[in-house]
Short mmCIF file of C-alpha atoms and ligand atoms in Angstrom, two decimals:
data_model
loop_
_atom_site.label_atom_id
_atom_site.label_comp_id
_atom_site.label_asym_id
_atom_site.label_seq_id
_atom_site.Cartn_x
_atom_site.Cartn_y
_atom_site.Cartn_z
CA UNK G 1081 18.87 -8.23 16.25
CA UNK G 1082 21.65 -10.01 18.20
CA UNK G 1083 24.19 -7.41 17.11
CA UNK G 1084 24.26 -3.54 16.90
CA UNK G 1085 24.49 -3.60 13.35
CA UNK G 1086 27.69 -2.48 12.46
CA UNK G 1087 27.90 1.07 12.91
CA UNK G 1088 26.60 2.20 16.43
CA UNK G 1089 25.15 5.37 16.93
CA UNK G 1090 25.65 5.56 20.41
CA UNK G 1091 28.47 4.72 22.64
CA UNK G 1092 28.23 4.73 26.04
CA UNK G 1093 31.10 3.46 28.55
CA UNK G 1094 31.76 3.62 32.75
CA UNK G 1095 28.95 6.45 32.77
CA UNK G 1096 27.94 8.03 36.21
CA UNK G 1097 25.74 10.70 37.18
CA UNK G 1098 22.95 11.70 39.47
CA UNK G 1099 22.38 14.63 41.90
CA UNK G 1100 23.65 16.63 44.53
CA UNK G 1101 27.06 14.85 44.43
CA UNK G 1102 25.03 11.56 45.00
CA UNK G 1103 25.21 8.97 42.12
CA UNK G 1104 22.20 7.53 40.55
CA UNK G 1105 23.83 5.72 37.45
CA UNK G 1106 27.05 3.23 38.26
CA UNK G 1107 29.05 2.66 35.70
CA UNK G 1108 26.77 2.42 32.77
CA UNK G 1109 28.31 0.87 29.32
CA UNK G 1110 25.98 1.34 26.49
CA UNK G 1111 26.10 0.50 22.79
CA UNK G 1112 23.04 1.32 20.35
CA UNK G 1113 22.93 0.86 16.55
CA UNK G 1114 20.23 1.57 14.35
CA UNK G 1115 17.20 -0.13 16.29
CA UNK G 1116 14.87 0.22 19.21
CA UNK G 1117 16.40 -0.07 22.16
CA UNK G 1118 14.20 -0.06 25.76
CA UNK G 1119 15.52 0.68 29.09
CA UNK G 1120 13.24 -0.69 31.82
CA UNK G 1121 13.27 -1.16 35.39
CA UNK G 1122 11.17 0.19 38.42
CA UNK G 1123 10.15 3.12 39.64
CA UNK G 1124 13.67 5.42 40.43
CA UNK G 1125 15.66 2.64 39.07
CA UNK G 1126 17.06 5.50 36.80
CA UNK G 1127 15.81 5.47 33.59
CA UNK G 1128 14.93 8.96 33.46
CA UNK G 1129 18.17 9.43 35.16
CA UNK G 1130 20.01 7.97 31.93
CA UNK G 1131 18.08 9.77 28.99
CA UNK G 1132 18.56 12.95 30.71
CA UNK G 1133 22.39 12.25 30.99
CA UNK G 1134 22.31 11.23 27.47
CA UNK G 1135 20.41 14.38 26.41
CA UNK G 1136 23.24 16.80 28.35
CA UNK G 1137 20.81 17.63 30.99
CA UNK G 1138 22.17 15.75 33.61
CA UNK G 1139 25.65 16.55 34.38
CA UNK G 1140 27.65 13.23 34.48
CA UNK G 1141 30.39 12.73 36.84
CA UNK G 1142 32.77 10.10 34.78
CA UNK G 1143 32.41 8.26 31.87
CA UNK G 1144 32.23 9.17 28.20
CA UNK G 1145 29.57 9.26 25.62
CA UNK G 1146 30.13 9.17 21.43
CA UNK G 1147 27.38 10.16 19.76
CA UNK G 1148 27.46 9.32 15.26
CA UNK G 1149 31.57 8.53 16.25
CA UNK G 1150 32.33 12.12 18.10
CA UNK G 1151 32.82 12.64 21.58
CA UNK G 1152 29.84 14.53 22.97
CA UNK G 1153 30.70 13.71 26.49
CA UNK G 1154 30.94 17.96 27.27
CA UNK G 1155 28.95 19.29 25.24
CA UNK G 1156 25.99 21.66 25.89
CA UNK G 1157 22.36 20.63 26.01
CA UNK G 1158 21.23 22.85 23.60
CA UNK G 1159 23.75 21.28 21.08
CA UNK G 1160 22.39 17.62 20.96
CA UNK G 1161 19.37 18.49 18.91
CA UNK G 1162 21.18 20.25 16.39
CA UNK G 1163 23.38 16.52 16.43
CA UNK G 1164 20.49 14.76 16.40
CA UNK G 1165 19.57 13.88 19.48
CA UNK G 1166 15.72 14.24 19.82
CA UNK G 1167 14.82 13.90 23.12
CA UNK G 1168 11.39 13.90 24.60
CA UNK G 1169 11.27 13.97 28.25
CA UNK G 1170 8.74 12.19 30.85
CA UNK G 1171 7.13 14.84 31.57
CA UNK G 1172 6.83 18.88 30.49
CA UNK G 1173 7.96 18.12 26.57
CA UNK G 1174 5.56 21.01 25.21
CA UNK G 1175 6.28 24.53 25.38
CA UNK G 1176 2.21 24.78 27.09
CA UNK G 1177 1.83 28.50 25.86
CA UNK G 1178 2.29 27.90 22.14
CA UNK G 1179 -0.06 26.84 19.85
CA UNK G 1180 0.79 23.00 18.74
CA UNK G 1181 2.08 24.62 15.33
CA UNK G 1182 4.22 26.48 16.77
CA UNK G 1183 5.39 24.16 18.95
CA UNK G 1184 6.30 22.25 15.68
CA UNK G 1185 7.90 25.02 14.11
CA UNK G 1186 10.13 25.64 17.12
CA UNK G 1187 11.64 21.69 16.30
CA UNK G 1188 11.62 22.69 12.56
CA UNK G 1189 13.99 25.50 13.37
CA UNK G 1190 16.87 22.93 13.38
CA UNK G 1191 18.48 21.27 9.81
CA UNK G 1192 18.04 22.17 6.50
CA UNK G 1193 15.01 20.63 5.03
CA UNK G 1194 11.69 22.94 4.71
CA UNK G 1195 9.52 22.98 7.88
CA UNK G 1196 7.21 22.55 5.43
CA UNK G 1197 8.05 19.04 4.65
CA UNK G 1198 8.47 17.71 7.92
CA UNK G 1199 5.31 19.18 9.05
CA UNK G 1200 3.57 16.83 6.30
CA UNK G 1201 5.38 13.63 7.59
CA UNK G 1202 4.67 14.44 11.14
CA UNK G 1203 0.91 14.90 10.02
CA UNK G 1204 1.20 11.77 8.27
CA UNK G 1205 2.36 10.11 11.19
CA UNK G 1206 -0.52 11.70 13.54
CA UNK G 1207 -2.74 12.63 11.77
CA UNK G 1208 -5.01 13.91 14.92
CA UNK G 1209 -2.94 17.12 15.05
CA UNK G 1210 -3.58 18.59 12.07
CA UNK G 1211 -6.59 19.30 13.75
CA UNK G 1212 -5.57 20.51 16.75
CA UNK G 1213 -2.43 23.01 14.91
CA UNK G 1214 -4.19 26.42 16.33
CA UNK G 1215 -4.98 24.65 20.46
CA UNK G 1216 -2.47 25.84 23.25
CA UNK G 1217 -0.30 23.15 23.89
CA UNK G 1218 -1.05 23.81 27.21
CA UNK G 1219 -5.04 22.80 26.87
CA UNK G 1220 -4.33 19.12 25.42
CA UNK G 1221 -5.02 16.16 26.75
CA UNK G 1222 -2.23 13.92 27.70
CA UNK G 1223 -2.34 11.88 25.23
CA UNK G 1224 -2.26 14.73 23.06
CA UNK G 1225 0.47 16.35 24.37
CA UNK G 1226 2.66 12.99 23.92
CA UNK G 1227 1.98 13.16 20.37
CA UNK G 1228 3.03 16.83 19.91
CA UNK G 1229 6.24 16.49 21.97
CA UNK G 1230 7.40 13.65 20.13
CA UNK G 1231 6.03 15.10 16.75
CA UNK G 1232 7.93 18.73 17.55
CA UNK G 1233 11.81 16.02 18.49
CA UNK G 1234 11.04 14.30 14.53
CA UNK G 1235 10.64 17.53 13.60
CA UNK G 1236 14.17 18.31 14.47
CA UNK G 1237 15.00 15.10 11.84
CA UNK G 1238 16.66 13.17 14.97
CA UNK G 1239 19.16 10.33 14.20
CA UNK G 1240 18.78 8.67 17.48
CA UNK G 1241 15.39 9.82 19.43
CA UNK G 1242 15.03 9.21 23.54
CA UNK G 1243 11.70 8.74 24.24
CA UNK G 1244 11.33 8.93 28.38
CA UNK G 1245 7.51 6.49 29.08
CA UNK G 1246 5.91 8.42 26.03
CA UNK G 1247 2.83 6.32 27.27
CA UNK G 1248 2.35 6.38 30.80
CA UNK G 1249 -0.74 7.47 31.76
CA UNK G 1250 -2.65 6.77 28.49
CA UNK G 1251 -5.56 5.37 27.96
CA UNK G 1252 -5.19 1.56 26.29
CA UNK G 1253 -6.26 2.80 22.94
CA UNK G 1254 -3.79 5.26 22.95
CA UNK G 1255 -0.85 2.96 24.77
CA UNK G 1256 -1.54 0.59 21.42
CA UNK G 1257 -1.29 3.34 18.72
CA UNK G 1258 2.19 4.86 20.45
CA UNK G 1259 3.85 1.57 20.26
CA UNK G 1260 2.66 1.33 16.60
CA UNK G 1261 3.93 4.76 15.61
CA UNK G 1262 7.08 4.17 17.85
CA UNK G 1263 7.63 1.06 15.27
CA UNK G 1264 7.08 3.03 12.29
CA UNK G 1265 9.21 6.11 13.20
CA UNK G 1266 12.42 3.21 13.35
CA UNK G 1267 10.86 0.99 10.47
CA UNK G 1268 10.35 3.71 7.97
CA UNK G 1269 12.52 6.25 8.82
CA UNK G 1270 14.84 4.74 10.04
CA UNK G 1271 15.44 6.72 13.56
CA UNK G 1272 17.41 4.88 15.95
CA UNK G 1273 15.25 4.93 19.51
CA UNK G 1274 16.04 4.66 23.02
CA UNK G 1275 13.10 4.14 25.30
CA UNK G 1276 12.71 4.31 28.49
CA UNK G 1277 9.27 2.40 29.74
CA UNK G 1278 7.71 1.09 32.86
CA UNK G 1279 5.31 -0.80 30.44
CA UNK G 1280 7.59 -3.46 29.85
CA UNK G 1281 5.03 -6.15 27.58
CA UNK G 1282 4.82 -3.32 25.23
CA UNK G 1283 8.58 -2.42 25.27
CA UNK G 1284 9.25 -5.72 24.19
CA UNK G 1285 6.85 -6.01 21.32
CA UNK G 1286 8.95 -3.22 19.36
CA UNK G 1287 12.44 -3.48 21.08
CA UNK G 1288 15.44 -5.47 19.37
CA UNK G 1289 17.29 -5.24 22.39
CA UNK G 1290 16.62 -4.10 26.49
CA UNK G 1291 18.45 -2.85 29.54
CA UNK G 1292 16.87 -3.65 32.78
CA UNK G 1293 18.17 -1.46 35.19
CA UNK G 1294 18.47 -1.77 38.68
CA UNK G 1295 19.04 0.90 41.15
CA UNK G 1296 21.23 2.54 38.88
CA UNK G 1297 23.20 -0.69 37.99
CA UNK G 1298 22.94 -2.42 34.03
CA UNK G 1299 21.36 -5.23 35.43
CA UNK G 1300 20.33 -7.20 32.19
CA UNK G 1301 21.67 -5.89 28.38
CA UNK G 1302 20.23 -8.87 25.98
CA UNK G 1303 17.92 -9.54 23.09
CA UNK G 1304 14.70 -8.42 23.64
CA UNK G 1305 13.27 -11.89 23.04
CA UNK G 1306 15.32 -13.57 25.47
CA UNK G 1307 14.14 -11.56 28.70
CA UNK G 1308 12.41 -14.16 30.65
CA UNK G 1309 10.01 -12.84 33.05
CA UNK G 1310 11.86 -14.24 35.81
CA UNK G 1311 15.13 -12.58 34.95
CA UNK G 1312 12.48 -9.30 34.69
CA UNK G 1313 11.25 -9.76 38.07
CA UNK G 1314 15.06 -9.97 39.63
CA UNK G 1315 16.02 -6.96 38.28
CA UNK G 1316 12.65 -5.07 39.37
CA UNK G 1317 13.53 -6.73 42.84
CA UNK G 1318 9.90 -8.89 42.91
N1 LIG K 1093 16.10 16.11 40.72
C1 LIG K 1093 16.46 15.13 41.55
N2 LIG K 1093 17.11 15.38 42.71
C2 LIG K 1093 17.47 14.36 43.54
N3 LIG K 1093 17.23 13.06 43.30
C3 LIG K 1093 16.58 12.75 42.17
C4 LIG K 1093 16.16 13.76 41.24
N4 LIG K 1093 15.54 13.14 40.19
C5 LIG K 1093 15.57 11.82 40.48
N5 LIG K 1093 16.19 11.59 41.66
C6 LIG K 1093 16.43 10.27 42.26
O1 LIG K 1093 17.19 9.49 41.36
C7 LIG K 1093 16.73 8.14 41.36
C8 LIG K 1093 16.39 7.72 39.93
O2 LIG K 1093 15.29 8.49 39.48
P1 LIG K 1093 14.77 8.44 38.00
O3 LIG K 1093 13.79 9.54 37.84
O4 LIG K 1093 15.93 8.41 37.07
O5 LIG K 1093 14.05 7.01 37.96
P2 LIG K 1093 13.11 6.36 36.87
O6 LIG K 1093 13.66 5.00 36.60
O7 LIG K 1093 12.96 7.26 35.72
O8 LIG K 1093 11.72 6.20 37.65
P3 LIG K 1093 10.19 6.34 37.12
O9 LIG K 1093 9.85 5.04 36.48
O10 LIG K 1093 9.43 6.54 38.39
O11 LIG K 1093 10.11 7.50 36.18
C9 LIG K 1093 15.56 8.07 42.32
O12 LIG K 1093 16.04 7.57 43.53
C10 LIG K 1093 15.13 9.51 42.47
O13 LIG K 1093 14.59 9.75 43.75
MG1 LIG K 1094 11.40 8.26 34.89
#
């Protein structure tokens, strides 16, 4: 889409933040509606940089972000979920000494619907952990784990999830079937995403719309179908 639909979800404007006093992001402006949006750019360009911001982990150092119309600019980390903000990070988005159902449960502890019935639709959607409901979280394969950190965020019945390279490292197989579920999560439920990826072919095949950033900077915001691979390559700086 060419648009944000309307009603944004997110609302991003002059955002800056990084660490140790030094900035990472300059001045990032940001508007996402009810679709997939990808951020991409190279390695420490700041993607991770951004979801974490967005998430409350990062403290920013100006700017302002509106999350569903309300200012969430200062609000604590552990009060985006409960928003819904699902956010699963690059890496370390299990809690490794819980089972996977408990891990589920622990996103099912937010909003009102029974655990119950979100624990069917994330089974639905991945269908490999029923299986796996009694393993430490901490004894999955990578793959594995990517499915049951971003199963345990829809458990928490996000509005808008950030999904930091849910794929890097997978095998191809695996790469394919994220992308597919990543489509269905924002085609039938409707979850606005934001996703970060290094993978950039696949990023396009479910985005409406992409960022390229570059060292910190909003290099590129168009459709996703009009990112040329040259204008790619600029903002990757090859
Ligand atoms: N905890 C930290 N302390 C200091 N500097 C950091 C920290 N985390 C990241 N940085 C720096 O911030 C910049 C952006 O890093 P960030 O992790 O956001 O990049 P990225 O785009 O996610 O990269 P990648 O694709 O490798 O995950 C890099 O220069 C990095 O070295
Ligand atoms: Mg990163």
């Amino acid at each position: 889409m060419s648009e944000t639909n309307g009603s944004l979800v997110l609302e991003v404007s002059g955002l800056r933040s990084g660490y140790h006093g030094v900035n990472v992001l300059k001045d990032i402006d940001l508007e996402v509606g009810n679709e997939v949006f990808s951020v991409l750019g190279a390695n420490g360009a700041g993607k991770t940089t951004l979801l974490g911001t967005l998430a409350r982990l990062i403290p920013l150092t100006a700017g302002a972000i509106t999350f569903q119309g309300e200012d969430v600019t200062h609000i604590p980390a552990f009060e985006t979920a409960a928003r819904g903000m699902g956010y699963v990070p690059q890496e370390r988005g299990v809690f490794p000494e819980l089972t996977v159902l408990e891990n589920l449960l622990v996103g099912g502890m937010i909003g009102e619907r029974s655990a119950y019935e979100r624990m069917r639709e994330v089974f639905d959607l991945f269908p490999d952990l029923e299986a796996l409901q009694g393993q430490l979280a901490g004894t999955l394969s990578g793959g594995e784990s990517r499915m049951v950190a971003c199963a345990r965020a829809l458990m928490q019945d996000p509005v808008l999830l950030l999904l930091d390279e849910p794929t890097a490292g997978l095998s191809p197989l695996y790469v394919d079937m994220f992308f597919e579920k990543i489509d269905e999560i924002h085609q039938t439920r409707g979850v606005s995403i934001i996703l970060a990826e290094q993978n950039a072919t696949k990023a396009l095949e479910v985005a409406d719309r992409v960022m390229v950033l570059s060292l910190g900077e909003a290099f590129a915001v168009m459709d996703a179908a009009e990112l040329t691979t040259e204008k790619l390559k600029e903002g990757y700086r090859i």
